[in-house]
Coordinates of C-alpha atoms in Angstrom, one line a residue:
M1 CA -0.1 18.2 -19.4
T2 CA 2.8 20.3 -18.1
E3 CA 5.6 19.0 -15.9
A4 CA 5.8 20.7 -12.5
V5 CA 8.9 22.8 -12.0
E6 CA 10.8 24.0 -9.0
S7 CA 10.0 27.3 -7.3
T8 CA 10.8 30.5 -9.2
D9 CA 10.7 34.2 -8.5
V10 CA 7.8 34.5 -11.0
V11 CA 4.6 35.7 -9.4
R12 CA 1.5 34.4 -11.3
D13 CA -1.7 36.3 -11.7
V14 CA -3.9 33.4 -10.7
V15 CA -3.6 29.8 -9.6
I16 CA -6.7 27.6 -9.9
V17 CA -6.9 24.7 -7.5
G18 CA -9.2 22.0 -8.9
S19 CA -10.2 20.9 -12.3
G20 CA -13.9 20.1 -12.4
P21 CA -16.4 22.2 -14.4
A22 CA -15.8 25.1 -12.1
G23 CA -12.0 25.0 -12.3
Y24 CA -11.7 24.5 -16.0
T25 CA -14.4 27.2 -16.8
A26 CA -12.5 29.6 -14.5
A27 CA -9.4 28.7 -16.5
I28 CA -11.1 29.3 -19.8
Y29 CA -12.2 32.8 -18.8
A30 CA -9.0 33.7 -17.1
A31 CA -6.9 32.6 -20.0
R32 CA -9.0 34.6 -22.4
A33 CA -8.4 37.6 -20.2
N34 CA -4.6 37.1 -20.7
L35 CA -4.1 36.1 -17.0
A36 CA -2.1 32.9 -18.0
P37 CA -3.8 30.8 -15.3
L38 CA -2.1 27.8 -13.7
V39 CA -4.6 24.9 -13.0
V40 CA -3.4 22.4 -10.5
A41 CA -5.7 19.6 -11.5
G42 CA -4.9 16.9 -9.0
S43 CA -3.1 13.6 -9.6
V44 CA -6.1 11.4 -8.9
T45 CA -9.1 13.7 -8.7
A46 CA -8.4 15.5 -12.0
G47 CA -11.6 16.3 -13.8
G48 CA -13.7 16.0 -10.7
E49 CA -16.7 13.8 -10.1
L50 CA -17.7 13.8 -13.7
M51 CA -14.8 11.5 -14.4
N52 CA -16.8 8.8 -12.6
T53 CA -20.0 9.5 -14.7
T54 CA -20.9 7.6 -17.8
D55 CA -23.5 9.5 -19.8
V56 CA -24.1 13.2 -19.1
E57 CA -27.4 14.3 -20.8
N58 CA -28.2 17.5 -19.0
F59 CA -25.2 19.6 -19.9
P60 CA -26.2 22.2 -22.5
G61 CA -24.8 21.9 -26.0
F62 CA -24.8 18.1 -26.2
P63 CA -28.2 17.0 -27.5
E64 CA -27.1 13.3 -27.7
G65 CA -25.4 13.4 -24.4
I66 CA -21.7 13.0 -23.7
L67 CA -19.5 10.8 -21.5
G68 CA -18.3 12.5 -18.3
P69 CA -14.6 12.1 -19.0
E70 CA -15.1 13.2 -22.6
L71 CA -16.8 16.4 -21.4
M72 CA -14.0 17.2 -19.0
G73 CA -11.5 16.5 -21.8
H74 CA -13.2 19.1 -23.9
L75 CA -13.1 21.7 -21.1
E76 CA -9.4 21.1 -20.5
K77 CA -8.6 21.4 -24.2
Q78 CA -10.6 24.6 -24.4
A79 CA -8.7 26.0 -21.4
T80 CA -5.2 25.1 -22.7
R81 CA -6.1 26.4 -26.2
F82 CA -6.3 29.9 -24.7
G83 CA -3.1 29.5 -22.7
A84 CA -4.0 27.9 -19.4
E85 CA -1.3 25.7 -18.0
V86 CA -2.4 22.4 -16.4
L87 CA -0.4 20.4 -13.8
Y88 CA -1.6 16.9 -12.8
E89 CA -0.3 17.4 -9.2
D90 CA -1.8 17.7 -5.8
V91 CA -1.8 20.8 -3.7
V92 CA -0.7 19.9 -0.2
S93 CA -0.8 23.4 1.4
V94 CA -1.6 27.0 0.7
D95 CA -0.7 30.2 2.5
L96 CA -3.6 32.5 1.6
E97 CA -2.6 35.3 4.0
A98 CA 0.8 35.8 2.4
E99 CA 1.4 38.4 -0.3
P100 CA 1.9 37.0 -2.8
K101 CA 0.0 33.9 -1.8
V102 CA 1.9 30.6 -1.8
V103 CA 0.6 27.3 -3.3
T104 CA 2.7 24.2 -2.5
L105 CA 2.5 20.9 -4.4
G106 CA 3.2 17.4 -3.3
N107 CA 6.4 17.3 -5.3
G108 CA 7.8 20.3 -3.3
S109 CA 7.2 22.9 -5.9
E110 CA 6.0 26.3 -4.7
Y111 CA 4.0 28.7 -6.8
R112 CA 3.5 32.4 -5.8
T113 CA 0.4 34.1 -7.0
H114 CA -1.6 37.3 -6.6
A115 CA -4.9 35.4 -6.7
V116 CA -6.2 31.9 -6.0
V117 CA -9.4 30.3 -7.2
L118 CA -10.5 27.3 -5.1
A119 CA -12.5 24.8 -7.1
T120 CA -11.8 21.7 -5.0
G121 CA -15.3 20.3 -5.2
S122 CA -16.8 17.9 -2.8
A123 CA -16.8 14.1 -2.4
Y124 CA -19.9 12.0 -2.1
R125 CA -19.9 9.7 0.9
E126 CA -19.6 6.1 -0.1
L127 CA -21.0 3.0 1.6
G128 CA -17.6 1.4 1.6
V129 CA -19.0 -2.1 0.6
E130 CA -17.8 -4.7 -1.8
G131 CA -18.7 -3.9 -5.4
E132 CA -19.5 -0.3 -4.9
K133 CA -16.5 1.2 -6.7
R134 CA -16.5 -1.4 -9.4
L135 CA -20.2 -0.8 -10.2
S136 CA -20.0 3.0 -10.0
G137 CA -21.5 4.2 -13.3
H138 CA -22.9 0.8 -13.9
G139 CA -26.0 0.9 -11.7
V140 CA -24.5 2.8 -8.7
S141 CA -24.9 6.5 -8.7
W142 CA -24.8 9.5 -6.3
C143 CA -26.9 11.9 -8.3
A144 CA -30.6 11.2 -9.3
T145 CA -30.9 14.3 -11.4
C146 CA -27.8 13.2 -13.4
D147 CA -28.7 9.5 -13.9
G148 CA -32.3 8.9 -13.0
F149 CA -33.4 9.0 -16.7
F150 CA -31.4 5.9 -17.4
F151 CA -33.5 3.8 -15.0
R152 CA -36.9 4.2 -16.6
D153 CA -39.3 1.4 -15.7
Q154 CA -36.7 -0.3 -13.5
N155 CA -36.7 -1.3 -9.8
I156 CA -34.1 0.8 -8.0
A157 CA -33.1 1.6 -4.4
V158 CA -32.0 4.7 -2.5
V159 CA -29.8 4.5 0.6
G160 CA -30.3 7.2 3.2
G161 CA -32.9 8.8 5.5
G162 CA -32.4 12.6 5.3
D163 CA -33.9 15.3 3.1
S164 CA -31.5 14.6 0.2
A165 CA -32.4 10.9 0.2
M166 CA -36.1 11.7 0.1
E167 CA -35.6 14.2 -2.7
E168 CA -33.7 11.6 -4.6
A169 CA -36.4 9.0 -4.0
L170 CA -39.2 11.3 -5.0
F171 CA -37.4 12.5 -8.1
L172 CA -36.7 8.9 -9.2
T173 CA -40.4 8.0 -9.1
K174 CA -40.7 9.9 -12.3
F175 CA -38.7 7.2 -14.1
A176 CA -38.6 4.0 -12.0
S177 CA -41.2 1.3 -11.6
T178 CA -40.4 1.1 -7.9
V179 CA -38.1 2.9 -5.5
T180 CA -37.0 1.2 -2.3
V181 CA -35.5 3.3 0.4
I182 CA -33.1 1.5 2.7
H183 CA -32.4 3.2 6.0
R184 CA -30.3 2.3 9.1
R185 CA -32.9 3.6 11.5
D186 CA -36.6 2.9 12.1
E187 CA -37.6 6.5 11.3
L188 CA -36.5 9.1 8.8
R189 CA -34.2 12.0 9.6
A190 CA -35.8 14.1 6.9
S191 CA -38.0 17.1 7.6
K192 CA -41.6 16.2 8.3
T193 CA -42.8 17.6 4.9
M194 CA -40.3 15.6 2.9
A195 CA -40.8 12.5 5.0
D196 CA -44.6 12.6 4.7
R197 CA -44.4 13.1 0.9
A198 CA -42.1 10.1 0.5
L199 CA -44.0 7.8 2.9
A200 CA -47.3 8.6 1.1
H201 CA -45.9 8.0 -2.4
E202 CA -47.3 4.8 -4.0
K203 CA -44.1 4.0 -5.8
I204 CA -41.8 4.2 -2.7
D205 CA -41.3 1.3 -0.3
F206 CA -39.1 1.3 2.8
I207 CA -36.8 -1.2 4.4
W208 CA -36.0 -0.1 8.0
D209 CA -33.1 -0.8 10.4
T210 CA -31.1 -2.2 7.5
E211 CA -27.7 -1.6 5.9
V212 CA -26.3 -2.6 2.5
T213 CA -23.4 -5.0 3.0
G214 CA -22.5 -5.8 -0.6
L215 CA -23.4 -5.3 -4.3
E216 CA -23.5 -8.0 -6.9
G217 CA -23.4 -7.9 -10.7
E218 CA -20.8 -8.4 -13.4
D219 CA -21.2 -5.6 -15.8
K220 CA -24.2 -4.0 -14.2
L221 CA -25.8 -4.0 -10.7
K222 CA -28.2 -6.8 -10.1
T223 CA -28.5 -7.5 -6.4
L224 CA -28.0 -5.8 -3.0
Q225 CA -26.9 -7.8 0.0
L226 CA -28.7 -6.5 3.1
R227 CA -28.4 -7.0 6.9
N228 CA -31.0 -6.0 9.5
L229 CA -29.2 -4.1 12.2
K230 CA -31.5 -5.3 15.0
T231 CA -31.9 -8.9 14.2
G232 CA -28.8 -9.6 12.1
A233 CA -31.0 -11.3 9.5
E234 CA -29.5 -11.2 6.0
S235 CA -31.5 -10.8 2.8
T236 CA -31.1 -9.7 -0.8
L237 CA -32.9 -7.2 -3.0
D238 CA -32.9 -7.4 -6.8
V239 CA -32.5 -3.9 -8.3
T240 CA -30.7 -2.5 -11.3
G241 CA -29.9 0.9 -9.7
L242 CA -28.7 2.1 -6.4
F243 CA -28.6 5.8 -5.5
V244 CA -26.4 6.5 -2.5
A245 CA -27.7 9.6 -0.6
I246 CA -25.8 9.6 2.7
G247 CA -24.3 13.1 2.3
S248 CA -21.2 14.6 0.8
D249 CA -18.2 16.5 2.2
P250 CA -16.8 19.6 0.6
R251 CA -13.1 19.4 0.1
V252 CA -12.0 22.2 2.4
D253 CA -9.1 20.5 4.3
L254 CA -6.5 22.9 2.6
V255 CA -8.3 26.0 3.9
R256 CA -10.2 24.9 6.9
D257 CA -8.1 27.0 9.3
Q258 CA -7.7 30.0 6.9
L259 CA -11.1 30.7 5.3
E260 CA -14.5 31.3 6.8
L261 CA -16.8 28.4 6.2
T262 CA -20.6 28.1 6.3
D263 CA -22.5 26.0 8.9
K264 CA -22.7 23.3 6.2
G265 CA -19.0 23.2 5.9
T266 CA -18.7 24.9 2.5
I267 CA -16.4 27.8 1.8
K268 CA -18.4 31.0 2.5
V269 CA -18.5 33.4 -0.4
D270 CA -20.0 36.9 -0.7
Y271 CA -22.8 35.8 -3.0
P272 CA -23.4 36.5 -5.9
S273 CA -19.7 37.1 -6.1
S274 CA -17.1 34.4 -5.5
R275 CA -15.1 36.4 -3.0
T276 CA -14.1 34.6 0.2
S277 CA -13.1 36.0 3.6
I278 CA -9.5 36.8 2.3
P279 CA -9.0 39.3 -0.4
G280 CA -7.6 37.8 -3.6
V281 CA -9.0 34.3 -2.7
F282 CA -12.1 33.2 -4.6
A283 CA -14.1 29.9 -4.6
A284 CA -16.3 28.2 -7.1
G285 CA -18.2 25.0 -7.7
D286 CA -19.4 22.4 -5.3
V287 CA -17.0 23.5 -2.5
T288 CA -19.3 26.5 -2.2
D289 CA -22.6 24.9 -3.0
P290 CA -24.4 22.4 -0.7
T291 CA -27.7 22.6 -2.6
Y292 CA -27.6 22.4 -6.4
R293 CA -24.3 20.5 -7.1
Q294 CA -24.7 20.3 -10.9
A295 CA -22.0 20.5 -13.5
I296 CA -23.7 23.5 -15.2
T297 CA -24.0 25.5 -11.9
A298 CA -20.4 24.7 -11.1
A299 CA -19.3 25.9 -14.5
G300 CA -21.3 29.1 -14.1
S301 CA -19.7 29.8 -10.8
G302 CA -16.3 29.2 -12.4
C303 CA -17.1 32.0 -14.9
V304 CA -18.0 34.3 -12.0
A305 CA -14.7 33.5 -10.2
A306 CA -12.6 34.3 -13.2
Q307 CA -14.2 37.6 -13.7
D308 CA -13.9 38.4 -10.0
V309 CA -10.2 37.7 -10.3
E310 CA -9.8 39.9 -13.3
H311 CA -11.5 42.8 -11.5
Y312 CA -9.5 42.2 -8.3
L313 CA -6.2 42.2 -10.2
A314 CA -7.1 45.4 -12.0
D315 CA -8.0 47.1 -8.7
V316 CA -4.7 46.0 -7.2
K317 CA -2.7 47.3 -10.1
D318 CA -4.5 50.6 -10.0
L319 CA -3.8 51.0 -6.3
A320 CA -0.1 50.1 -6.8
A321 CA 0.1 52.7 -9.6
A322 CA -1.5 55.3 -7.5
A323 CA 0.8 54.6 -4.6
S324 CA 3.9 55.0 -6.8

């Protein structure tokens, strides 16, 4: 970890905001291209969502699986090995229209840079109930494709009523004995095709008009506390897994008024590149991806962003040389 310093007259080639698989992969490629990237990893969110994941078994190269924090540690070490600088600080503002661009940290330090890679990720929406944070990674998950395998032959539940919740529920039927969908309304918000598939599946049951009010279990999830929103009746449901599928929010607060966003709230990029609506600003990972949201897809987009930065900087230098 590098200590933050006060502002200087040095203009960096690239500053990477965020430190999940996208941010660190971008740093690895940028560092190997001799761009000396600065990674502002975040004071609390460093490492991204994988820091809250126990076993990761679907990231290539780890046949026995790997702990989420351990995987992120490997990516950070690989980035710093090639010369990336990492700050565990928070970015509080960016001026992306300026030339050079300005990245301001919570401690008051300012960094000027020719290019910025935004890899701020997204945050899963939480239920906000007792026991949820404590049991995260111990029965509570936000990603069926990441964790479903660990619940083979178990009784589990999914909270939500949209397409993503139905996709989670249907995927989980490959492993679980039963999947109970808990929804606040008396009908699904999912598309008719997804809803019909879930409603017809023999392993999926539904509890309507109900919310989860609490989670119980010492080391692992054991019981859900439920309340019917129409009658007020309270009940319990014994499950060993709970998948929360009530949506996620891309972390775009820093750039909401500066960059063009998609109708899903993600940063709009000129796919398949990582270019955004402002030259010299690139985006990668879940902050651009409302669909796949996997560590490996995020890492791949980080690679794209670093190469886009390299090409952009080369073009800028060529133009400057021609002008002189």
